[in-house]
């Protein structure tokens, strides 16, 4: 009887020890999981603060500059003749603002002020395009207008086709185990995302400015190039504060700032200095 009690006591004590060990082990795991969850929060708390590190500040300033671009198109439509409208720049701005309206909606942190200004700019630039084409037709350049319209329709149809086929193409390439090709296809800011194409459209703006470096100053819109210069300045910083970080967007805004500032300086010199 005594031996049985001792044995039972030993078994009970063993169970207690095992239970404590399991409890401690579970507690350690729980503590580790809690620490891993709290680590990002702690990192966020130690995140640098101030205007220089604020995506909201730089995004807001970029949006205001974007509103300046939309406002310049509305202003030019109200007080300037259609002869100053650059068809190259206007067409590029329509594509650019369409892509950036989408980019501003999906980027983190979301920038609805920027998205709304680009939607407005699409409407304003389409009106400018209409004015420029009507001016050319009125001056006997109907063949040129028809050619422009035909090319624009073809480009639009091709772009729409690529947008519709994009998800299927990305899925196929991402799962094809093609090394760097599959990695690039699956990237957060890869060629199947607006994070890639929005900066590419901005390269078209910079390219249009570079190709027109000697554009007559009487055909340069002061309001438009002021807005473009400020946009390049603010977005150079903003692009490094969003998620995903967009180095392509940063580089193109540095180029946009330089090319637009060149035209702006020429315009100011011609109108107010010389």
PDB file of C-alpha atoms in Angstrom:
ATOM      1  CA  UNK A   1       0.000   0.000   0.000  1.00  0.00           C
ATOM      2  CA  UNK A   2       2.803   2.345   0.962  1.00  0.00           C
ATOM      3  CA  UNK A   3       4.671   1.485  -2.219  1.00  0.00           C
ATOM      4  CA  UNK A   4       1.577   2.154  -4.304  1.00  0.00           C
ATOM      5  CA  UNK A   5       1.140   5.592  -2.678  1.00  0.00           C
ATOM      6  CA  UNK A   6       4.762   6.414  -3.376  1.00  0.00           C
ATOM      7  CA  UNK A   7       4.356   5.320  -6.992  1.00  0.00           C
ATOM      8  CA  UNK A   8       1.169   7.352  -7.400  1.00  0.00           C
ATOM      9  CA  UNK A   9       2.874  10.365  -5.843  1.00  0.00           C
ATOM     10  CA  UNK A  10       5.787   9.955  -8.212  1.00  0.00           C
ATOM     11  CA  UNK A  11       3.493   9.745 -11.231  1.00  0.00           C
ATOM     12  CA  UNK A  12       1.521  12.795 -10.081  1.00  0.00           C
ATOM     13  CA  UNK A  13       4.709  14.779  -9.529  1.00  0.00           C
ATOM     14  CA  UNK A  14       6.002  13.752 -12.943  1.00  0.00           C
ATOM     15  CA  UNK A  15       2.786  14.946 -14.525  1.00  0.00           C
ATOM     16  CA  UNK A  16       3.098  18.284 -12.725  1.00  0.00           C
ATOM     17  CA  UNK A  17       6.680  18.694 -13.922  1.00  0.00           C
ATOM     18  CA  UNK A  18       5.742  17.816 -17.495  1.00  0.00           C
ATOM     19  CA  UNK A  19       2.759  20.196 -17.355  1.00  0.00           C
ATOM     20  CA  UNK A  20       4.964  23.006 -16.053  1.00  0.00           C
ATOM     21  CA  UNK A  21       7.536  22.320 -18.736  1.00  0.00           C
ATOM     22  CA  UNK A  22       4.891  22.389 -21.464  1.00  0.00           C
ATOM     23  CA  UNK A  23       3.366  25.532 -19.987  1.00  0.00           C
ATOM     24  CA  UNK A  24       6.742  27.277 -19.836  1.00  0.00           C
ATOM     25  CA  UNK A  25       7.542  26.179 -23.386  1.00  0.00           C
ATOM     26  CA  UNK A  26       4.192  27.466 -24.630  1.00  0.00           C
ATOM     27  CA  UNK A  27       4.763  30.686 -22.717  1.00  0.00           C
ATOM     28  CA  UNK A  28       8.152  31.127 -24.334  1.00  0.00           C
ATOM     29  CA  UNK A  29       6.661  30.554 -27.774  1.00  0.00           C
ATOM     30  CA  UNK A  30       3.872  32.989 -27.034  1.00  0.00           C
ATOM     31  CA  UNK A  31       6.381  35.564 -25.827  1.00  0.00           C
ATOM     32  CA  UNK A  32       8.499  35.067 -28.952  1.00  0.00           C
ATOM     33  CA  UNK A  33       5.461  35.469 -31.195  1.00  0.00           C
ATOM     34  CA  UNK A  34       4.395  38.567 -29.303  1.00  0.00           C
ATOM     35  CA  UNK A  35       7.884  40.046 -29.612  1.00  0.00           C
ATOM     36  CA  UNK A  36       7.955  39.354 -33.350  1.00  0.00           C
ATOM     37  CA  UNK A  37       4.594  41.086 -33.753  1.00  0.00           C
ATOM     38  CA  UNK A  38       5.632  44.034 -31.626  1.00  0.00           C
ATOM     39  CA  UNK A  39       8.948  44.498 -33.454  1.00  0.00           C
ATOM     40  CA  UNK A  40       7.429  46.267 -36.497  1.00  0.00           C
ATOM     41  CA  UNK A  41       5.389  48.473 -34.186  1.00  0.00           C
ATOM     42  CA  UNK A  42       8.503  49.372 -32.240  1.00  0.00           C
ATOM     43  CA  UNK A  43      10.325  50.071 -35.475  1.00  0.00           C
ATOM     44  CA  UNK A  44       7.460  52.290 -36.584  1.00  0.00           C
ATOM     45  CA  UNK A  45       7.662  54.182 -33.312  1.00  0.00           C
ATOM     46  CA  UNK A  46      11.342  54.864 -33.879  1.00  0.00           C
ATOM     47  CA  UNK A  47      10.699  55.913 -37.486  1.00  0.00           C
ATOM     48  CA  UNK A  48      12.169  59.277 -38.288  1.00  0.00           C
ATOM     49  CA  UNK A  49       9.725  62.150 -38.094  1.00  0.00           C
ATOM     50  CA  UNK A  50       9.639  65.662 -39.483  1.00  0.00           C
ATOM     51  CA  UNK A  51       8.759  67.187 -42.829  1.00  0.00           C
ATOM     52  CA  UNK A  52      11.790  65.728 -44.597  1.00  0.00           C
ATOM     53  CA  UNK A  53      10.654  62.168 -43.759  1.00  0.00           C
ATOM     54  CA  UNK A  54       6.897  62.729 -44.198  1.00  0.00           C
ATOM     55  CA  UNK A  55       5.321  61.055 -47.236  1.00  0.00           C
ATOM     56  CA  UNK A  56       2.110  62.948 -46.480  1.00  0.00           C
ATOM     57  CA  UNK A  57       3.874  66.332 -46.643  1.00  0.00           C
ATOM     58  CA  UNK A  58       5.787  65.701 -49.867  1.00  0.00           C
ATOM     59  CA  UNK A  59       2.814  63.924 -51.418  1.00  0.00           C
ATOM     60  CA  UNK A  60       0.574  66.836 -50.490  1.00  0.00           C
ATOM     61  CA  UNK A  61       2.988  69.373 -51.991  1.00  0.00           C
ATOM     62  CA  UNK A  62       3.306  67.224 -55.107  1.00  0.00           C
ATOM     63  CA  UNK A  63      -0.487  67.112 -55.353  1.00  0.00           C
ATOM     64  CA  UNK A  64      -0.696  70.901 -55.061  1.00  0.00           C
ATOM     65  CA  UNK A  65       1.886  71.231 -57.828  1.00  0.00           C
ATOM     66  CA  UNK A  66      -0.196  68.774 -59.843  1.00  0.00           C
ATOM     67  CA  UNK A  67      -3.256  70.945 -59.258  1.00  0.00           C
ATOM     68  CA  UNK A  68      -1.154  73.819 -60.590  1.00  0.00           C
ATOM     69  CA  UNK A  69      -0.639  71.823 -63.795  1.00  0.00           C
ATOM     70  CA  UNK A  70      -4.378  71.179 -64.089  1.00  0.00           C
ATOM     71  CA  UNK A  71      -5.058  74.824 -63.310  1.00  0.00           C
ATOM     72  CA  UNK A  72      -2.557  75.951 -65.931  1.00  0.00           C
ATOM     73  CA  UNK A  73      -4.412  73.976 -68.612  1.00  0.00           C
ATOM     74  CA  UNK A  74      -7.716  75.524 -67.510  1.00  0.00           C
ATOM     75  CA  UNK A  75      -6.108  78.990 -67.379  1.00  0.00           C
ATOM     76  CA  UNK A  76      -4.530  78.612 -70.823  1.00  0.00           C
ATOM     77  CA  UNK A  77      -7.864  77.467 -72.246  1.00  0.00           C
ATOM     78  CA  UNK A  78      -9.494  80.608 -70.864  1.00  0.00           C
ATOM     79  CA  UNK A  79      -6.967  83.304 -71.804  1.00  0.00           C
ATOM     80  CA  UNK A  80      -4.434  81.861 -74.280  1.00  0.00           C
ATOM     81  CA  UNK A  81      -4.891  81.102 -77.942  1.00  0.00           C
ATOM     82  CA  UNK A  82      -4.692  77.498 -79.209  1.00  0.00           C
ATOM     83  CA  UNK A  83      -1.561  78.289 -81.207  1.00  0.00           C
ATOM     84  CA  UNK A  84       0.644  77.931 -78.091  1.00  0.00           C
ATOM     85  CA  UNK A  85      -0.561  74.380 -77.371  1.00  0.00           C
ATOM     86  CA  UNK A  86       2.089  71.703 -77.868  1.00  0.00           C
ATOM     87  CA  UNK A  87       0.363  68.603 -79.248  1.00  0.00           C
ATOM     88  CA  UNK A  88       3.272  66.392 -78.183  1.00  0.00           C
ATOM     89  CA  UNK A  89       3.183  67.614 -74.592  1.00  0.00           C
ATOM     90  CA  UNK A  90      -0.618  67.561 -74.405  1.00  0.00           C
ATOM     91  CA  UNK A  91      -0.855  63.949 -75.564  1.00  0.00           C
ATOM     92  CA  UNK A  92       1.858  62.880 -73.154  1.00  0.00           C
ATOM     93  CA  UNK A  93       0.136  64.686 -70.280  1.00  0.00           C
ATOM     94  CA  UNK A  94      -3.121  62.814 -70.961  1.00  0.00           C
ATOM     95  CA  UNK A  95      -1.359  59.436 -70.716  1.00  0.00           C
ATOM     96  CA  UNK A  96       0.709  60.594 -67.753  1.00  0.00           C
ATOM     97  CA  UNK A  97      -2.241  61.813 -65.686  1.00  0.00           C
ATOM     98  CA  UNK A  98      -4.305  58.710 -66.476  1.00  0.00           C
ATOM     99  CA  UNK A  99      -1.553  56.475 -65.095  1.00  0.00           C
ATOM    100  CA  UNK A 100      -0.787  58.684 -62.108  1.00  0.00           C
ATOM    101  CA  UNK A 101      -4.437  58.900 -61.090  1.00  0.00           C
ATOM    102  CA  UNK A 102      -4.319  55.121 -60.698  1.00  0.00           C
ATOM    103  CA  UNK A 103      -0.880  55.174 -59.034  1.00  0.00           C
ATOM    104  CA  UNK A 104      -1.966  57.738 -56.438  1.00  0.00           C
ATOM    105  CA  UNK A 105      -4.983  55.566 -55.587  1.00  0.00           C
ATOM    106  CA  UNK A 106      -3.030  52.333 -54.965  1.00  0.00           C
ATOM    107  CA  UNK A 107       0.250  53.637 -53.495  1.00  0.00           C
ATOM    108  CA  UNK A 108       0.862  53.554 -49.739  1.00  0.00           C
ATOM    109  CA  UNK A 109       0.028  55.953 -48.174  1.00  0.00           C
ATOM    110  CA  UNK A 110      -2.872  56.592 -50.507  1.00  0.00           C
ATOM    111  CA  UNK A 111      -2.968  60.090 -52.021  1.00  0.00           C
ATOM    112  CA  UNK A 112      -6.521  60.971 -53.015  1.00  0.00           C
ATOM    113  CA  UNK A 113      -5.684  64.668 -53.462  1.00  0.00           C
ATOM    114  CA  UNK A 114      -3.136  63.693 -56.101  1.00  0.00           C
ATOM    115  CA  UNK A 115      -5.533  61.235 -57.758  1.00  0.00           C
ATOM    116  CA  UNK A 116      -8.266  63.874 -58.047  1.00  0.00           C
ATOM    117  CA  UNK A 117      -5.902  66.448 -59.541  1.00  0.00           C
ATOM    118  CA  UNK A 118      -4.805  63.985 -62.228  1.00  0.00           C
ATOM    119  CA  UNK A 119      -8.388  63.104 -63.121  1.00  0.00           C
ATOM    120  CA  UNK A 120      -9.028  66.842 -63.503  1.00  0.00           C
ATOM    121  CA  UNK A 121      -5.882  67.199 -65.599  1.00  0.00           C
ATOM    122  CA  UNK A 122      -7.012  64.450 -67.988  1.00  0.00           C
ATOM    123  CA  UNK A 123     -10.226  66.388 -68.633  1.00  0.00           C
ATOM    124  CA  UNK A 124      -8.384  69.723 -68.983  1.00  0.00           C
ATOM    125  CA  UNK A 125      -5.731  68.337 -71.335  1.00  0.00           C
ATOM    126  CA  UNK A 126      -8.347  66.623 -73.501  1.00  0.00           C
ATOM    127  CA  UNK A 127      -9.990  70.019 -73.893  1.00  0.00           C
ATOM    128  CA  UNK A 128      -6.639  71.535 -74.878  1.00  0.00           C
ATOM    129  CA  UNK A 129      -6.142  68.759 -77.415  1.00  0.00           C
ATOM    130  CA  UNK A 130      -9.571  69.487 -78.881  1.00  0.00           C
ATOM    131  CA  UNK A 131      -8.748  73.210 -79.190  1.00  0.00           C
ATOM    132  CA  UNK A 132      -5.405  72.513 -80.866  1.00  0.00           C
ATOM    133  CA  UNK A 133      -6.908  70.105 -83.404  1.00  0.00           C
ATOM    134  CA  UNK A 134      -9.763  72.480 -84.224  1.00  0.00           C
ATOM    135  CA  UNK A 135      -7.230  75.284 -84.731  1.00  0.00           C
ATOM    136  CA  UNK A 136      -5.214  73.158 -87.154  1.00  0.00           C
ATOM    137  CA  UNK A 137      -8.321  72.164 -89.093  1.00  0.00           C
ATOM    138  CA  UNK A 138      -9.385  75.803 -89.345  1.00  0.00           C
ATOM    139  CA  UNK A 139      -5.961  76.603 -90.802  1.00  0.00           C
ATOM    140  CA  UNK A 140      -6.100  73.988 -93.552  1.00  0.00           C
ATOM    141  CA  UNK A 141      -4.173  71.225 -91.781  1.00  0.00           C
ATOM    142  CA  UNK A 142      -6.960  68.653 -91.883  1.00  0.00           C
ATOM    143  CA  UNK A 143      -4.710  65.863 -93.214  1.00  0.00           C
ATOM    144  CA  UNK A 144      -2.355  66.309 -90.268  1.00  0.00           C
ATOM    145  CA  UNK A 145      -5.296  66.227 -87.843  1.00  0.00           C
ATOM    146  CA  UNK A 146      -6.598  62.999 -89.382  1.00  0.00           C
ATOM    147  CA  UNK A 147      -3.173  61.403 -89.090  1.00  0.00           C
ATOM    148  CA  UNK A 148      -2.864  62.442 -85.443  1.00  0.00           C
ATOM    149  CA  UNK A 149      -6.337  61.087 -84.677  1.00  0.00           C
ATOM    150  CA  UNK A 150      -5.572  57.777 -86.407  1.00  0.00           C
ATOM    151  CA  UNK A 151      -2.274  57.309 -84.528  1.00  0.00           C
ATOM    152  CA  UNK A 152      -3.912  58.193 -81.208  1.00  0.00           C
ATOM    153  CA  UNK A 153      -6.685  55.644 -81.782  1.00  0.00           C
ATOM    154  CA  UNK A 154      -4.188  52.906 -82.640  1.00  0.00           C
ATOM    155  CA  UNK A 155      -2.061  53.699 -79.598  1.00  0.00           C
ATOM    156  CA  UNK A 156      -5.142  53.693 -77.358  1.00  0.00           C
ATOM    157  CA  UNK A 157      -6.344  50.348 -78.676  1.00  0.00           C
ATOM    158  CA  UNK A 158      -2.895  48.805 -78.226  1.00  0.00           C
ATOM    159  CA  UNK A 159      -2.602  50.145 -74.695  1.00  0.00           C
ATOM    160  CA  UNK A 160      -6.034  48.833 -73.737  1.00  0.00           C
ATOM    161  CA  UNK A 161      -5.154  45.413 -75.108  1.00  0.00           C
ATOM    162  CA  UNK A 162      -1.985  45.256 -73.039  1.00  0.00           C
ATOM    163  CA  UNK A 163      -3.847  46.321 -69.897  1.00  0.00           C
ATOM    164  CA  UNK A 164      -6.443  43.568 -70.372  1.00  0.00           C
ATOM    165  CA  UNK A 165      -3.827  40.900 -71.121  1.00  0.00           C
ATOM    166  CA  UNK A 166      -1.427  42.049 -68.394  1.00  0.00           C
ATOM    167  CA  UNK A 167      -2.645  39.936 -65.434  1.00  0.00           C
ATOM    168  CA  UNK A 168      -2.581  36.689 -67.432  1.00  0.00           C
ATOM    169  CA  UNK A 169       0.882  37.475 -68.826  1.00  0.00           C
ATOM    170  CA  UNK A 170       2.223  38.312 -65.355  1.00  0.00           C
ATOM    171  CA  UNK A 171       0.857  35.101 -63.848  1.00  0.00           C
ATOM    172  CA  UNK A 172       2.358  33.018 -66.664  1.00  0.00           C
ATOM    173  CA  UNK A 173       5.804  34.600 -66.461  1.00  0.00           C
ATOM    174  CA  UNK A 174       5.898  34.625 -62.648  1.00  0.00           C
ATOM    175  CA  UNK A 175       5.226  30.880 -62.436  1.00  0.00           C
ATOM    176  CA  UNK A 176       7.458  29.888 -65.367  1.00  0.00           C
ATOM    177  CA  UNK A 177      10.683  29.634 -63.290  1.00  0.00           C
ATOM    178  CA  UNK A 178      12.634  31.778 -65.762  1.00  0.00           C
ATOM    179  CA  UNK A 179      15.026  33.211 -63.186  1.00  0.00           C
ATOM    180  CA  UNK A 180      15.399  36.980 -63.333  1.00  0.00           C
ATOM    181  CA  UNK A 181      12.533  37.268 -65.823  1.00  0.00           C
ATOM    182  CA  UNK A 182      10.093  35.633 -63.402  1.00  0.00           C
ATOM    183  CA  UNK A 183      11.471  37.699 -60.507  1.00  0.00           C
ATOM    184  CA  UNK A 184      11.006  40.961 -62.396  1.00  0.00           C
ATOM    185  CA  UNK A 185       7.524  39.954 -63.567  1.00  0.00           C
ATOM    186  CA  UNK A 186       6.424  39.272 -59.973  1.00  0.00           C
ATOM    187  CA  UNK A 187       8.016  42.420 -58.480  1.00  0.00           C
ATOM    188  CA  UNK A 188       5.815  44.888 -56.593  1.00  0.00           C
ATOM    189  CA  UNK A 189       6.976  47.704 -58.876  1.00  0.00           C
ATOM    190  CA  UNK A 190       7.589  45.527 -61.940  1.00  0.00           C
ATOM    191  CA  UNK A 191       6.529  46.061 -65.561  1.00  0.00           C
ATOM    192  CA  UNK A 192       3.052  44.640 -64.957  1.00  0.00           C
ATOM    193  CA  UNK A 193       2.204  47.298 -62.377  1.00  0.00           C
ATOM    194  CA  UNK A 194       1.282  50.968 -62.498  1.00  0.00           C
ATOM    195  CA  UNK A 195       4.277  51.602 -60.211  1.00  0.00           C
ATOM    196  CA  UNK A 196       6.447  50.957 -63.273  1.00  0.00           C
ATOM    197  CA  UNK A 197       4.417  52.609 -66.038  1.00  0.00           C
ATOM    198  CA  UNK A 198       3.554  55.821 -64.203  1.00  0.00           C
ATOM    199  CA  UNK A 199       7.260  56.804 -64.013  1.00  0.00           C
ATOM    200  CA  UNK A 200       7.710  55.709 -67.636  1.00  0.00           C
ATOM    201  CA  UNK A 201       4.985  58.149 -68.680  1.00  0.00           C
ATOM    202  CA  UNK A 202       6.824  60.867 -66.812  1.00  0.00           C
ATOM    203  CA  UNK A 203       9.953  60.023 -68.801  1.00  0.00           C
ATOM    204  CA  UNK A 204       7.863  60.893 -71.874  1.00  0.00           C
ATOM    205  CA  UNK A 205       7.224  64.347 -70.395  1.00  0.00           C
ATOM    206  CA  UNK A 206      10.911  64.844 -69.741  1.00  0.00           C
ATOM    207  CA  UNK A 207      11.672  63.551 -73.232  1.00  0.00           C
ATOM    208  CA  UNK A 208       9.179  65.966 -74.779  1.00  0.00           C
ATOM    209  CA  UNK A 209      10.863  68.810 -72.887  1.00  0.00           C
ATOM    210  CA  UNK A 210      14.335  67.694 -73.969  1.00  0.00           C
ATOM    211  CA  UNK A 211      13.281  67.394 -77.629  1.00  0.00           C
ATOM    212  CA  UNK A 212      11.817  70.913 -77.440  1.00  0.00           C
ATOM    213  CA  UNK A 213      14.795  72.578 -75.725  1.00  0.00           C
ATOM    214  CA  UNK A 214      14.796  75.383 -78.310  1.00  0.00           C
ATOM    215  CA  UNK A 215      11.033  75.821 -78.500  1.00  0.00           C
ATOM    216  CA  UNK A 216      10.199  79.509 -79.156  1.00  0.00           C
ATOM    217  CA  UNK A 217       9.538  81.230 -75.844  1.00  0.00           C
ATOM    218  CA  UNK A 218       6.308  82.785 -77.117  1.00  0.00           C
ATOM    219  CA  UNK A 219       4.932  79.217 -77.351  1.00  0.00           C
ATOM    220  CA  UNK A 220       5.957  78.245 -73.814  1.00  0.00           C
ATOM    221  CA  UNK A 221       3.198  78.273 -71.197  1.00  0.00           C
ATOM    222  CA  UNK A 222       4.540  79.969 -68.070  1.00  0.00           C
ATOM    223  CA  UNK A 223       1.853  78.401 -65.873  1.00  0.00           C
ATOM    224  CA  UNK A 224       2.377  74.881 -67.251  1.00  0.00           C
ATOM    225  CA  UNK A 225       6.155  74.862 -66.907  1.00  0.00           C
ATOM    226  CA  UNK A 226       6.035  76.390 -63.431  1.00  0.00           C
ATOM    227  CA  UNK A 227       3.777  73.509 -62.373  1.00  0.00           C
ATOM    228  CA  UNK A 228       6.007  70.918 -64.075  1.00  0.00           C
ATOM    229  CA  UNK A 229       9.140  72.313 -62.405  1.00  0.00           C
ATOM    230  CA  UNK A 230       7.542  72.189 -58.960  1.00  0.00           C
ATOM    231  CA  UNK A 231       6.179  68.705 -59.638  1.00  0.00           C
ATOM    232  CA  UNK A 232       9.671  67.444 -60.482  1.00  0.00           C
ATOM    233  CA  UNK A 233      11.083  68.991 -57.323  1.00  0.00           C
ATOM    234  CA  UNK A 234       8.522  67.615 -54.875  1.00  0.00           C
ATOM    235  CA  UNK A 235       8.240  64.146 -56.411  1.00  0.00           C
ATOM    236  CA  UNK A 236      12.012  63.630 -56.341  1.00  0.00           C
ATOM    237  CA  UNK A 237      11.674  63.297 -52.562  1.00  0.00           C
ATOM    238  CA  UNK A 238       8.147  61.858 -52.364  1.00  0.00           C
ATOM    239  CA  UNK A 239       9.056  58.830 -54.504  1.00  0.00           C
ATOM    240  CA  UNK A 240      11.532  57.676 -51.835  1.00  0.00           C
ATOM    241  CA  UNK A 241       8.962  57.793 -49.017  1.00  0.00           C
ATOM    242  CA  UNK A 242       6.135  55.688 -50.482  1.00  0.00           C
ATOM    243  CA  UNK A 243       5.624  51.923 -50.542  1.00  0.00           C
ATOM    244  CA  UNK A 244       6.927  50.420 -52.678  1.00  0.00           C
ATOM    245  CA  UNK A 245       9.904  52.808 -52.890  1.00  0.00           C
ATOM    246  CA  UNK A 246      10.169  53.927 -56.500  1.00  0.00           C
ATOM    247  CA  UNK A 247      13.701  54.797 -57.644  1.00  0.00           C
ATOM    248  CA  UNK A 248      12.580  55.054 -61.268  1.00  0.00           C
ATOM    249  CA  UNK A 249      10.074  57.722 -60.246  1.00  0.00           C
ATOM    250  CA  UNK A 250      12.817  59.571 -58.355  1.00  0.00           C
ATOM    251  CA  UNK A 251      15.202  59.623 -61.321  1.00  0.00           C
ATOM    252  CA  UNK A 252      12.585  60.796 -63.798  1.00  0.00           C
ATOM    253  CA  UNK A 253      11.520  63.636 -61.519  1.00  0.00           C
ATOM    254  CA  UNK A 254      15.111  64.830 -61.246  1.00  0.00           C
ATOM    255  CA  UNK A 255      15.180  64.905 -65.067  1.00  0.00           C
ATOM    256  CA  UNK A 256      11.751  66.578 -65.226  1.00  0.00           C
ATOM    257  CA  UNK A 257      12.845  69.259 -62.794  1.00  0.00           C
ATOM    258  CA  UNK A 258      15.944  70.026 -64.867  1.00  0.00           C
ATOM    259  CA  UNK A 259      14.249  70.139 -68.281  1.00  0.00           C
ATOM    260  CA  UNK A 260      11.188  72.092 -67.101  1.00  0.00           C
ATOM    261  CA  UNK A 261      13.303  74.558 -65.128  1.00  0.00           C
ATOM    262  CA  UNK A 262      15.320  75.173 -68.320  1.00  0.00           C
ATOM    263  CA  UNK A 263      12.186  76.130 -70.271  1.00  0.00           C
ATOM    264  CA  UNK A 264      10.816  78.128 -67.351  1.00  0.00           C
ATOM    265  CA  UNK A 265      14.070  80.081 -67.051  1.00  0.00           C
ATOM    266  CA  UNK A 266      14.051  80.849 -70.797  1.00  0.00           C
ATOM    267  CA  UNK A 267      10.443  82.046 -70.593  1.00  0.00           C
ATOM    268  CA  UNK A 268      11.072  84.304 -67.589  1.00  0.00           C
ATOM    269  CA  UNK A 269      14.228  85.727 -69.190  1.00  0.00           C
ATOM    270  CA  UNK A 270      12.451  86.479 -72.469  1.00  0.00           C
ATOM    271  CA  UNK A 271       9.333  88.020 -70.896  1.00  0.00           C
ATOM    272  CA  UNK A 272      10.678  89.814 -67.830  1.00  0.00           C
ATOM    273  CA  UNK A 273      14.448  90.275 -68.160  1.00  0.00           C
ATOM    274  CA  UNK A 274      15.391  90.969 -71.774  1.00  0.00           C
TER     275      UNK A 274
END
